[in-house]
Coordinates of N, CA and C in Angstrom, one line a residue:
M1 N -9.0 20.7 -88.9 CA -7.6 21.1 -88.8 C -6.7 20.4 -89.9
T2 N -7.0 19.2 -90.3 CA -6.3 18.6 -91.4 C -6.5 19.3 -92.7
R3 N -7.8 19.8 -92.9 CA -8.1 20.6 -94.0 C -7.2 21.9 -94.1
G4 N -7.0 22.5 -92.9 CA -6.2 23.7 -92.8 C -4.8 23.4 -93.2
V5 N -4.2 22.3 -92.8 CA -2.9 21.9 -93.1 C -2.8 21.7 -94.6
A6 N -3.8 21.0 -95.2 CA -3.8 20.7 -96.6 C -3.9 22.0 -97.4
S7 N -4.7 23.0 -96.9 CA -4.8 24.3 -97.6 C -3.6 25.1 -97.5
H8 N -2.9 25.0 -96.4 CA -1.7 25.8 -96.2 C -0.5 25.0 -95.7
P9 N 0.0 24.2 -96.6 CA 1.1 23.2 -96.2 C 2.4 23.9 -95.8
G10 N 2.5 25.2 -96.0 CA 3.7 26.0 -95.6 C 3.5 26.7 -94.3
N11 N 2.3 26.5 -93.6 CA 2.0 27.2 -92.4 C 2.4 26.4 -91.2
A12 N 3.4 26.8 -90.5 CA 3.9 26.1 -89.3 C 2.9 26.1 -88.2
D13 N 2.1 27.2 -88.1 CA 1.1 27.2 -87.0 C 0.0 26.1 -87.2
A14 N -0.4 25.9 -88.4 CA -1.4 24.9 -88.7 C -0.9 23.5 -88.3
F15 N 0.4 23.2 -88.5 CA 0.9 21.9 -88.1 C 1.0 21.8 -86.6
M16 N 1.3 22.9 -85.9 CA 1.4 22.9 -84.5 C 0.0 22.7 -83.9
H17 N -1.0 23.4 -84.4 CA -2.3 23.3 -83.8 C -2.9 21.9 -84.0
R18 N -2.6 21.3 -85.2 CA -3.1 19.9 -85.4 C -2.3 19.0 -84.5
G19 N -1.0 19.3 -84.3 CA -0.3 18.4 -83.3 C -0.8 18.5 -81.9
F20 N -1.3 19.6 -81.5 CA -1.9 19.7 -80.2 C -3.1 18.9 -80.1
L21 N -4.0 18.9 -81.1 CA -5.2 18.1 -81.1 C -4.8 16.6 -81.0
H22 N -3.8 16.2 -81.7 CA -3.4 14.8 -81.6 C -2.8 14.5 -80.2
W23 N -2.1 15.4 -79.7 CA -1.5 15.2 -78.3 C -2.6 15.0 -77.3
Y24 N -3.6 15.8 -77.3 CA -4.7 15.6 -76.3 C -5.6 14.4 -76.5
R25 N -5.5 13.8 -77.7 CA -6.1 12.5 -78.0 C -5.2 11.4 -77.7
L26 N -4.0 11.6 -77.2 CA -3.0 10.6 -76.9 C -2.5 9.9 -78.1
E27 N -2.5 10.7 -79.2 CA -1.9 10.1 -80.5 C -0.5 10.7 -80.6
D28 N 0.4 10.2 -79.8 CA 1.7 10.8 -79.7 C 2.5 10.8 -81.0
D29 N 2.5 9.7 -81.7 CA 3.3 9.6 -82.9 C 3.0 10.6 -83.9
V30 N 1.7 10.7 -84.2 CA 1.2 11.7 -85.2 C 1.4 13.1 -84.7
A31 N 1.2 13.3 -83.4 CA 1.4 14.7 -82.8 C 2.9 15.1 -83.1
F32 N 3.8 14.2 -82.8 CA 5.2 14.6 -83.0 C 5.6 14.8 -84.5
K33 N 4.9 14.1 -85.4 CA 5.2 14.3 -86.8 C 4.7 15.7 -87.2
D34 N 3.6 16.1 -86.6 CA 3.2 17.5 -86.9 C 4.1 18.5 -86.3
F35 N 4.5 18.3 -85.1 CA 5.5 19.2 -84.4 C 6.8 19.3 -85.2
D36 N 7.3 18.1 -85.7 CA 8.5 18.1 -86.5 C 8.3 18.9 -87.8
A37 N 7.2 18.7 -88.4 CA 6.9 19.4 -89.7 C 6.9 20.9 -89.5
A38 N 6.3 21.3 -88.4 CA 6.2 22.8 -88.0 C 7.6 23.3 -87.8
L39 N 8.4 22.6 -87.2 CA 9.8 23.1 -86.9 C 10.7 23.1 -88.1
R40 N 10.4 22.2 -89.0 CA 11.2 22.2 -90.3 C 10.8 23.5 -91.1
L41 N 9.5 23.9 -91.0 CA 9.1 25.1 -91.7 C 9.6 26.4 -91.0
D42 N 9.6 26.4 -89.6 CA 10.0 27.6 -88.9 C 10.4 27.1 -87.5
P43 N 11.7 27.0 -87.2 CA 12.2 26.5 -85.9 C 12.2 27.6 -84.9
A44 N 11.0 28.2 -84.7 CA 10.9 29.3 -83.7 C 11.1 28.8 -82.3
P45 N 11.7 29.6 -81.4 CA 11.9 29.2 -80.0 C 10.6 28.7 -79.3
S46 N 9.5 29.4 -79.6 CA 8.3 29.0 -78.9 C 7.8 27.6 -79.3
R47 N 8.1 27.2 -80.6 CA 7.7 25.9 -81.1 C 8.6 24.8 -80.5
L48 N 9.9 25.2 -80.4 CA 10.9 24.3 -79.8 C 10.5 24.0 -78.4
L49 N 10.1 25.0 -77.7 CA 9.7 24.8 -76.3 C 8.4 24.0 -76.1
S50 N 7.5 24.2 -77.0 CA 6.2 23.3 -77.0 C 6.5 21.9 -77.2
R51 N 7.4 21.6 -78.2 CA 7.7 20.2 -78.4 C 8.6 19.7 -77.3
G52 N 9.5 20.5 -76.8 CA 10.4 20.0 -75.7 C 9.6 19.7 -74.4
R53 N 8.6 20.5 -74.1 CA 7.8 20.2 -72.9 C 7.1 18.8 -73.0
R54 N 6.6 18.5 -74.2 CA 5.9 17.3 -74.4 C 6.9 16.1 -74.4
Y55 N 8.1 16.3 -74.9 CA 9.1 15.2 -74.7 C 9.3 15.0 -73.2
V56 N 9.4 16.0 -72.4 CA 9.7 15.8 -71.0 C 8.5 15.1 -70.3
L57 N 7.3 15.5 -70.7 CA 6.1 14.8 -70.1 C 6.1 13.3 -70.5
L58 N 6.7 13.0 -71.6 CA 6.8 11.6 -72.0 C 8.1 10.9 -71.4
R59 N 8.8 11.7 -70.6 CA 10.0 11.2 -69.9 C 11.2 11.0 -70.9
Q60 N 11.1 11.7 -72.0 CA 12.2 11.7 -72.9 C 13.0 13.0 -72.6
F61 N 13.7 12.9 -71.5 CA 14.3 14.2 -71.0 C 15.4 14.8 -71.9
D62 N 16.2 13.9 -72.4 CA 17.3 14.5 -73.2 C 16.8 15.2 -74.4
A63 N 15.8 14.6 -75.1 CA 15.2 15.2 -76.3 C 14.6 16.6 -75.9
G64 N 13.9 16.6 -74.8 CA 13.3 17.8 -74.4 C 14.3 18.9 -74.0
I65 N 15.3 18.5 -73.3 CA 16.4 19.5 -72.9 C 17.1 20.0 -74.2
A66 N 17.3 19.1 -75.2 CA 17.9 19.5 -76.4 C 17.1 20.6 -77.1
D67 N 15.8 20.4 -77.1 CA 14.9 21.5 -77.8 C 15.0 22.8 -77.0
M68 N 15.0 22.7 -75.7 CA 15.1 23.9 -74.8 C 16.4 24.6 -75.0
T69 N 17.5 23.8 -75.1 CA 18.8 24.4 -75.2 C 18.9 25.1 -76.6
R70 N 18.3 24.5 -77.6 CA 18.3 25.1 -78.9 C 17.5 26.4 -78.9
A71 N 16.4 26.4 -78.2 CA 15.6 27.7 -78.0 C 16.4 28.8 -77.4
I72 N 17.2 28.4 -76.4 CA 18.1 29.4 -75.7 C 19.1 30.0 -76.6
K73 N 19.7 29.1 -77.5 CA 20.7 29.6 -78.4 C 20.1 30.6 -79.4
L74 N 18.8 30.3 -79.8 CA 18.1 31.2 -80.7 C 17.7 32.5 -80.1
D75 N 17.4 32.4 -78.8 CA 16.9 33.6 -78.1 C 17.5 33.6 -76.6
P76 N 18.7 34.0 -76.5 CA 19.4 34.0 -75.2 C 18.7 34.8 -74.1
R77 N 17.8 35.7 -74.4 CA 17.1 36.5 -73.4 C 15.7 35.9 -73.0
S78 N 15.4 34.7 -73.6 CA 14.1 34.1 -73.3 C 14.0 33.6 -71.9
R79 N 13.1 34.1 -71.1 CA 12.9 33.6 -69.7 C 12.3 32.2 -69.8
D80 N 11.3 32.1 -70.7 CA 10.6 30.8 -70.8 C 11.6 29.6 -71.1
A81 N 12.5 29.9 -71.9 CA 13.4 28.8 -72.3 C 14.3 28.3 -71.2
Y82 N 14.8 29.3 -70.4 CA 15.6 28.9 -69.2 C 14.7 28.2 -68.1
A83 N 13.5 28.8 -67.9 CA 12.6 28.2 -66.9 C 12.2 26.8 -67.3
D84 N 11.9 26.6 -68.6 CA 11.5 25.3 -69.1 C 12.6 24.3 -68.9
R85 N 13.9 24.7 -69.3 CA 15.0 23.8 -69.2 C 15.2 23.5 -67.7
A86 N 15.1 24.4 -66.8 CA 15.3 24.2 -65.4 C 14.2 23.1 -64.9
W87 N 13.0 23.3 -65.4 CA 11.9 22.3 -65.0 C 12.3 21.0 -65.6
A88 N 12.8 20.9 -66.8 CA 13.2 19.6 -67.4 C 14.3 19.0 -66.6
Y89 N 15.3 19.7 -66.2 CA 16.4 19.2 -65.4 C 15.9 18.7 -64.1
S90 N 14.9 19.4 -63.5 CA 14.4 18.9 -62.2 C 13.6 17.7 -62.3
R91 N 12.9 17.5 -63.5 CA 12.1 16.3 -63.7 C 13.1 15.1 -63.9
K92 N 14.3 15.4 -64.5 CA 15.3 14.4 -64.7 C 16.1 14.1 -63.4
K93 N 15.8 14.9 -62.4 CA 16.5 14.8 -61.1 C 18.0 15.3 -61.2
A94 N 18.2 16.1 -62.2 CA 19.5 16.8 -62.3 C 19.3 18.2 -61.6
F95 N 19.2 18.1 -60.3 CA 18.8 19.2 -59.5 C 19.8 20.4 -59.6
D96 N 21.1 20.1 -59.6 CA 22.1 21.1 -59.6 C 22.0 21.9 -60.9
L97 N 21.8 21.2 -62.1 CA 21.6 21.9 -63.3 C 20.4 22.8 -63.4
A98 N 19.3 22.3 -62.7 CA 18.1 23.1 -62.6 C 18.3 24.3 -61.8
I99 N 19.0 24.2 -60.7 CA 19.3 25.4 -59.8 C 20.1 26.4 -60.6
A100 N 21.1 25.9 -61.4 CA 22.0 26.8 -62.2 C 21.1 27.6 -63.1
D101 N 20.1 27.0 -63.8 CA 19.3 27.8 -64.7 C 18.5 28.8 -64.0
Y102 N 17.9 28.4 -62.8 CA 17.2 29.4 -62.1 C 18.1 30.5 -61.6
D103 N 19.3 30.2 -61.2 CA 20.3 31.2 -60.8 C 20.5 32.2 -62.0
R104 N 20.6 31.7 -63.2 CA 20.8 32.6 -64.3 C 19.6 33.6 -64.5
L105 N 18.4 33.1 -64.3 CA 17.2 33.9 -64.4 C 17.2 35.0 -63.3
L106 N 17.6 34.6 -62.1 CA 17.6 35.5 -60.9 C 18.7 36.5 -61.0
K107 N 19.8 36.1 -61.6 CA 20.9 37.1 -61.8 C 20.4 38.2 -62.7
R108 N 19.6 37.8 -63.7 CA 19.1 38.8 -64.7 C 18.0 39.6 -64.1
D109 N 17.2 39.0 -63.2 CA 16.0 39.7 -62.6 C 15.8 39.2 -61.2
P110 N 16.5 39.8 -60.2 CA 16.4 39.3 -58.8 C 14.9 39.4 -58.2
S111 N 14.1 40.1 -58.9 CA 12.7 40.2 -58.4 C 11.7 39.2 -59.0
D112 N 12.3 38.2 -59.7 CA 11.5 37.2 -60.4 C 11.0 36.2 -59.3
G113 N 9.8 36.4 -58.8 CA 9.3 35.6 -57.8 C 9.1 34.2 -58.2
R114 N 8.6 33.9 -59.4 CA 8.4 32.5 -59.8 C 9.6 31.7 -59.8
S115 N 10.7 32.3 -60.3 CA 12.0 31.6 -60.3 C 12.5 31.4 -58.9
T116 N 12.3 32.3 -58.0 CA 12.7 32.2 -56.7 C 12.0 31.0 -56.0
L117 N 10.7 30.9 -56.2 CA 9.9 29.8 -55.6 C 10.3 28.5 -56.2
A118 N 10.5 28.5 -57.5 CA 10.9 27.2 -58.2 C 12.2 26.8 -57.7
R119 N 13.2 27.7 -57.6 CA 14.5 27.3 -57.2 C 14.5 26.8 -55.8
D120 N 13.7 27.4 -54.9 CA 13.6 26.9 -53.5 C 13.0 25.5 -53.5
N121 N 12.0 25.3 -54.3 CA 11.4 23.9 -54.4 C 12.4 22.9 -54.9
V122 N 13.2 23.2 -55.9 CA 14.2 22.3 -56.4 C 15.3 22.0 -55.3
R123 N 15.7 23.1 -54.6 CA 16.7 22.9 -53.5 C 16.1 21.9 -52.4
A124 N 14.8 22.1 -52.1 CA 14.2 21.2 -51.2 C 14.1 19.8 -51.7
A125 N 13.8 19.6 -53.0 CA 13.7 18.3 -53.6 C 15.1 17.6 -53.7
K126 N 16.1 18.4 -53.8 CA 17.5 17.8 -53.8 C 17.7 17.0 -52.5
G127 N 17.2 17.6 -51.4 CA 17.3 16.9 -50.1 C 18.7 16.8 -49.5
A128 N 19.6 17.7 -49.9 CA 20.9 17.8 -49.3 C 20.9 18.1 -47.8
G129 N 21.5 17.4 -47.0 CA 21.6 17.7 -45.6 C 20.4 17.4 -44.8
V130 N 19.5 16.6 -45.3 CA 18.3 16.2 -44.6 C 18.7 15.4 -43.3
K131 N 18.2 15.9 -42.2 CA 18.6 15.3 -40.9 C 17.5 14.8 -40.1
S132 N 16.3 15.0 -40.5 CA 15.1 14.6 -39.7 C 14.0 14.1 -40.6
I133 N 13.0 13.4 -40.0 CA 11.9 12.9 -40.8 C 11.1 14.1 -41.3
D134 N 10.9 15.2 -40.5 CA 10.2 16.3 -41.0 C 10.8 16.9 -42.2
E135 N 12.2 17.0 -42.2 CA 12.9 17.6 -43.4 C 12.7 16.6 -44.6
Y136 N 12.8 15.3 -44.3 CA 12.6 14.3 -45.4 C 11.2 14.4 -46.0
G137 N 10.2 14.7 -45.1 CA 8.9 14.8 -45.6 C 8.7 16.0 -46.6
R138 N 9.4 17.1 -46.2 CA 9.4 18.3 -47.1 C 10.1 18.0 -48.4
M139 N 11.1 17.3 -48.4 CA 11.8 16.9 -49.6 C 10.8 16.1 -50.5
L140 N 10.1 15.1 -49.9 CA 9.1 14.4 -50.7 C 8.0 15.2 -51.3
V141 N 7.5 16.2 -50.5 CA 6.5 17.1 -51.1 C 7.1 17.8 -52.3
A142 N 8.3 18.3 -52.2 CA 8.9 19.1 -53.3 C 9.1 18.2 -54.5
R143 N 9.5 16.9 -54.3 CA 9.7 16.0 -55.4 C 8.4 15.7 -56.1
L144 N 7.4 15.5 -55.3 CA 6.1 15.1 -55.9 C 5.5 16.3 -56.7
Q145 N 5.7 17.5 -56.2 CA 5.3 18.7 -56.9 C 6.0 18.9 -58.2
I146 N 7.2 18.6 -58.3 CA 8.0 18.7 -59.5 C 7.5 17.6 -60.5
E147 N 7.2 16.4 -60.0 CA 6.9 15.3 -60.9 C 5.4 15.4 -61.4
K148 N 4.6 16.0 -60.6 CA 3.1 16.0 -60.9 C 2.8 16.8 -62.2
S149 N 1.9 16.2 -63.0 CA 1.4 16.9 -64.2 C -0.1 16.5 -64.3
Y150 N -0.8 17.4 -64.9 CA -2.3 17.1 -65.1 C -2.4 16.1 -66.2
P151 N -3.2 15.0 -66.0 CA -3.3 14.0 -67.0 C -4.0 14.5 -68.3
R152 N -3.5 14.2 -69.4 CA -4.1 14.6 -70.7 C -5.5 14.1 -70.8
R153 N -5.7 12.9 -70.4 CA -7.1 12.3 -70.6 C -8.1 13.1 -69.8
A154 N -7.7 13.9 -68.9 CA -8.7 14.6 -68.1 C -9.0 16.0 -68.6
V155 N -8.3 16.4 -69.7 CA -8.4 17.8 -70.2 C -9.8 18.1 -70.7
S156 N -10.4 17.2 -71.5 CA -11.7 17.4 -72.1 C -12.8 17.5 -71.1
D157 N -12.7 16.7 -70.0 CA -13.7 16.7 -69.0 C -13.4 17.8 -67.9
R158 N -12.3 18.4 -67.9 CA -11.9 19.5 -66.9 C -12.1 19.0 -65.5
V159 N -11.6 17.7 -65.3 CA -11.7 17.1 -64.0 C -10.7 17.8 -63.0
E160 N -11.1 18.0 -61.8 CA -10.2 18.6 -60.8 C -10.5 17.9 -59.5
G161 N -9.5 17.9 -58.6 CA -9.6 17.3 -57.3 C -8.3 17.2 -56.6
T162 N -8.4 16.7 -55.3 CA -7.2 16.5 -54.5 C -7.2 15.0 -54.1
A163 N -6.1 14.4 -54.4 CA -5.8 13.0 -54.0 C -4.9 13.0 -52.8
E164 N -5.3 12.3 -51.7 CA -4.4 12.2 -50.6 C -3.8 10.8 -50.6
L165 N -2.4 10.7 -50.7 CA -1.7 9.5 -50.7 C -1.1 9.1 -49.4
A166 N -1.2 7.8 -49.1 CA -0.6 7.2 -47.9 C 0.5 6.2 -48.4
F167 N 1.7 6.4 -48.0 CA 2.8 5.5 -48.5 C 3.9 5.3 -47.4
S168 N 4.7 4.3 -47.6 CA 5.8 4.1 -46.7 C 7.1 3.9 -47.5
I169 N 8.2 4.3 -46.9 CA 9.5 4.2 -47.6 C 10.5 3.5 -46.7
S170 N 11.2 2.6 -47.3 CA 12.2 1.8 -46.5 C 13.4 2.6 -46.2
R171 N 14.3 2.1 -45.4 CA 15.5 2.8 -44.9 C 16.4 3.2 -46.1
W172 N 16.4 2.5 -47.2 CA 17.2 2.8 -48.3 C 16.5 3.7 -49.4
G173 N 15.4 4.2 -49.0 CA 14.7 5.1 -49.9 C 13.8 4.4 -51.0
L174 N 13.5 3.2 -50.7 CA 12.6 2.4 -51.7 C 11.1 2.5 -51.2
L175 N 10.3 2.7 -52.2 CA 8.8 2.8 -51.9 C 8.3 1.4 -51.5
A176 N 7.9 1.2 -50.3 CA 7.5 -0.1 -49.7 C 6.0 -0.4 -50.0
A177 N 5.2 0.6 -49.9 CA 3.7 0.5 -50.1 C 3.1 1.8 -50.4
S178 N 2.0 1.8 -51.1 CA 1.3 3.1 -51.4 C -0.1 2.8 -51.7
S179 N -1.0 3.8 -51.4 CA -2.4 3.7 -51.7 C -3.0 5.1 -51.6
V180 N -4.2 5.2 -52.2 CA -5.0 6.5 -52.1 C -5.7 6.5 -50.8
K181 N -5.4 7.3 -49.9 CA -6.1 7.4 -48.6 C -7.4 8.1 -48.7
T182 N -7.4 9.2 -49.4 CA -8.7 9.9 -49.7 C -8.7 10.3 -51.2
S183 N -9.8 9.8 -51.8 CA -9.9 9.9 -53.3 C -10.2 11.3 -53.7
S184 N -9.7 11.7 -54.9 CA -10.0 13.0 -55.5 C -11.4 13.0 -56.0
G185 N -12.0 11.9 -56.1 CA -13.4 11.8 -56.7 C -13.3 11.4 -58.1
S186 N -12.0 11.3 -58.6 CA -11.8 10.8 -60.0 C -10.8 9.7 -60.1
P187 N -11.2 8.5 -60.5 CA -10.2 7.4 -60.6 C -9.0 7.8 -61.5
M188 N -9.2 8.7 -62.5 CA -8.2 9.1 -63.4 C -7.1 9.9 -62.6
L189 N -7.6 10.8 -61.8 CA -6.7 11.7 -61.0 C -6.0 10.8 -59.9
D190 N -6.7 9.9 -59.3 CA -6.2 9.0 -58.2 C -5.0 8.2 -58.8
E191 N -5.2 7.7 -60.0 CA -4.2 6.9 -60.7 C -3.0 7.8 -61.1
A192 N -3.3 9.0 -61.5 CA -2.2 10.0 -61.8 C -1.4 10.3 -60.6
A193 N -2.0 10.4 -59.4 CA -1.3 10.7 -58.2 C -0.4 9.5 -57.8
L194 N -0.9 8.3 -58.0 CA 0.0 7.1 -57.7 C 1.1 7.0 -58.6
N195 N 0.9 7.3 -59.9 CA 2.0 7.3 -60.9 C 3.0 8.4 -60.6
T196 N 2.6 9.5 -60.1 CA 3.5 10.6 -59.7 C 4.4 10.1 -58.7
L197 N 3.9 9.4 -57.7 CA 4.7 8.9 -56.6 C 5.7 7.9 -57.1
R198 N 5.2 7.0 -58.0 CA 6.1 5.9 -58.5 C 7.3 6.6 -59.3
Q199 N 6.9 7.6 -60.1 CA 7.9 8.2 -61.0 C 8.9 9.1 -60.3
A200 N 8.5 9.5 -59.1 CA 9.4 10.4 -58.3 C 10.5 9.6 -57.7
Q201 N 10.5 8.3 -57.7 CA 11.6 7.5 -57.3 C 12.8 7.6 -58.2
P202 N 14.0 7.3 -57.7 CA 14.3 6.8 -56.4 C 14.4 8.0 -55.4
F203 N 14.2 7.7 -54.1 CA 14.3 8.6 -53.1 C 15.6 8.4 -52.3
P204 N 16.1 9.5 -51.7 CA 17.3 9.3 -50.8 C 17.0 8.4 -49.7
P205 N 18.1 7.8 -49.1 CA 17.9 7.0 -47.9 C 17.2 7.8 -46.8
L206 N 16.5 7.1 -45.9 CA 16.0 7.8 -44.7 C 17.1 8.4 -43.9
P207 N 16.8 9.5 -43.2 CA 17.9 10.1 -42.3 C 18.2 9.3 -41.1
P208 N 19.4 9.5 -40.6 CA 19.8 8.7 -39.4 C 18.8 8.8 -38.3
G209 N 18.6 7.7 -37.6 CA 17.7 7.7 -36.5 C 16.3 7.3 -36.9
S210 N 16.0 7.1 -38.2 CA 14.7 6.7 -38.6 C 14.4 5.2 -38.3
R211 N 13.2 4.9 -38.4 CA 12.8 3.5 -38.3 C 13.1 2.8 -39.6
S212 N 13.0 1.5 -39.6 CA 13.3 0.8 -40.9 C 12.4 1.1 -42.0
I213 N 11.1 1.4 -41.7 CA 10.2 1.9 -42.6 C 9.4 3.1 -42.0
E214 N 9.3 4.2 -42.8 CA 8.6 5.3 -42.3 C 7.4 5.6 -43.2
A215 N 6.3 6.0 -42.5 CA 5.0 6.3 -43.2 C 4.8 7.8 -43.5
F216 N 4.2 8.1 -44.6 CA 3.9 9.5 -45.0 C 2.5 9.6 -45.6
V217 N 2.0 10.8 -45.4 CA 0.7 11.2 -46.1 C 0.9 12.5 -46.8
I218 N 0.7 12.6 -48.1 CA 0.8 13.8 -48.8 C -0.3 13.9 -49.8
S219 N -0.8 15.2 -49.9 CA -1.9 15.5 -50.8 C -1.4 16.1 -52.1
L220 N -2.0 15.7 -53.2 CA -1.7 16.3 -54.5 C -2.9 17.0 -55.1
I221 N -2.8 18.2 -55.4 CA -4.0 19.0 -55.9 C -3.9 19.1 -57.4
Y222 N -4.9 18.7 -58.1 CA -5.0 18.7 -59.6 C -5.9 19.8 -60.0
R223 N -5.4 20.8 -60.8 CA -6.2 21.8 -61.4 C -6.0 21.8 -62.9
N224 N -7.1 22.0 -63.7 CA -7.0 22.0 -65.1 C -6.3 23.2 -65.6
Q225 N -5.1 23.2 -66.0 CA -4.4 24.3 -66.6 C -3.9 24.0 -68.0
S226 N -4.1 24.9 -68.9 CA -3.7 24.7 -70.3 C -2.2 24.7 -70.4
E227 N -1.7 23.8 -71.2 CA -0.2 23.8 -71.5 C 0.1 24.7 -72.7
R228 N 1.3 25.2 -72.6 CA 1.8 26.1 -73.7 C 2.2 25.2 -74.9

């Protein structure tokens, strides 16, 4: 791929493809140099979204959202751009902004089932008006689903599995303890699940009438899906 870039230094796709190879090798600095070079050559919305998603996965939310907003300005009819920005807002826990972007998509196409499901999940993750432990548990599931991503290190091996987490949360929404109750069969996926739980913090306070610490068990399913 380096030879391809050298042979065609004006080809934005060559830089993007080499950037993807570096990305999956966890070589983030050189990956972003290639993404940046591609965008200097041709700042197409699809390339902005590819770089933006990877910023978000690195928890550089503002940089990712900026790329997605720029893509929207270049192509205001792009479903992917609004959906990606809504996902980025939800990862940042800016739930109202995420819901607003899904509302825009659904106003344009009320039959958009993916946006409907995603908006419902964000509404659940927001946790407004949670009054019982069952409702709180559903909020936790929604937040973990938003936070979860397939670990890059597992891509080449196509590892899949389900990790069952056992954890407890204090009255003020702090993670008190966590462990893998049932392994996915892959230490890599088990650690990814625990990291998902940690990164999903902070959680809202427990609902009125709860014990000082409440225990939960939630499963996270990992399937190897290619990223755009």
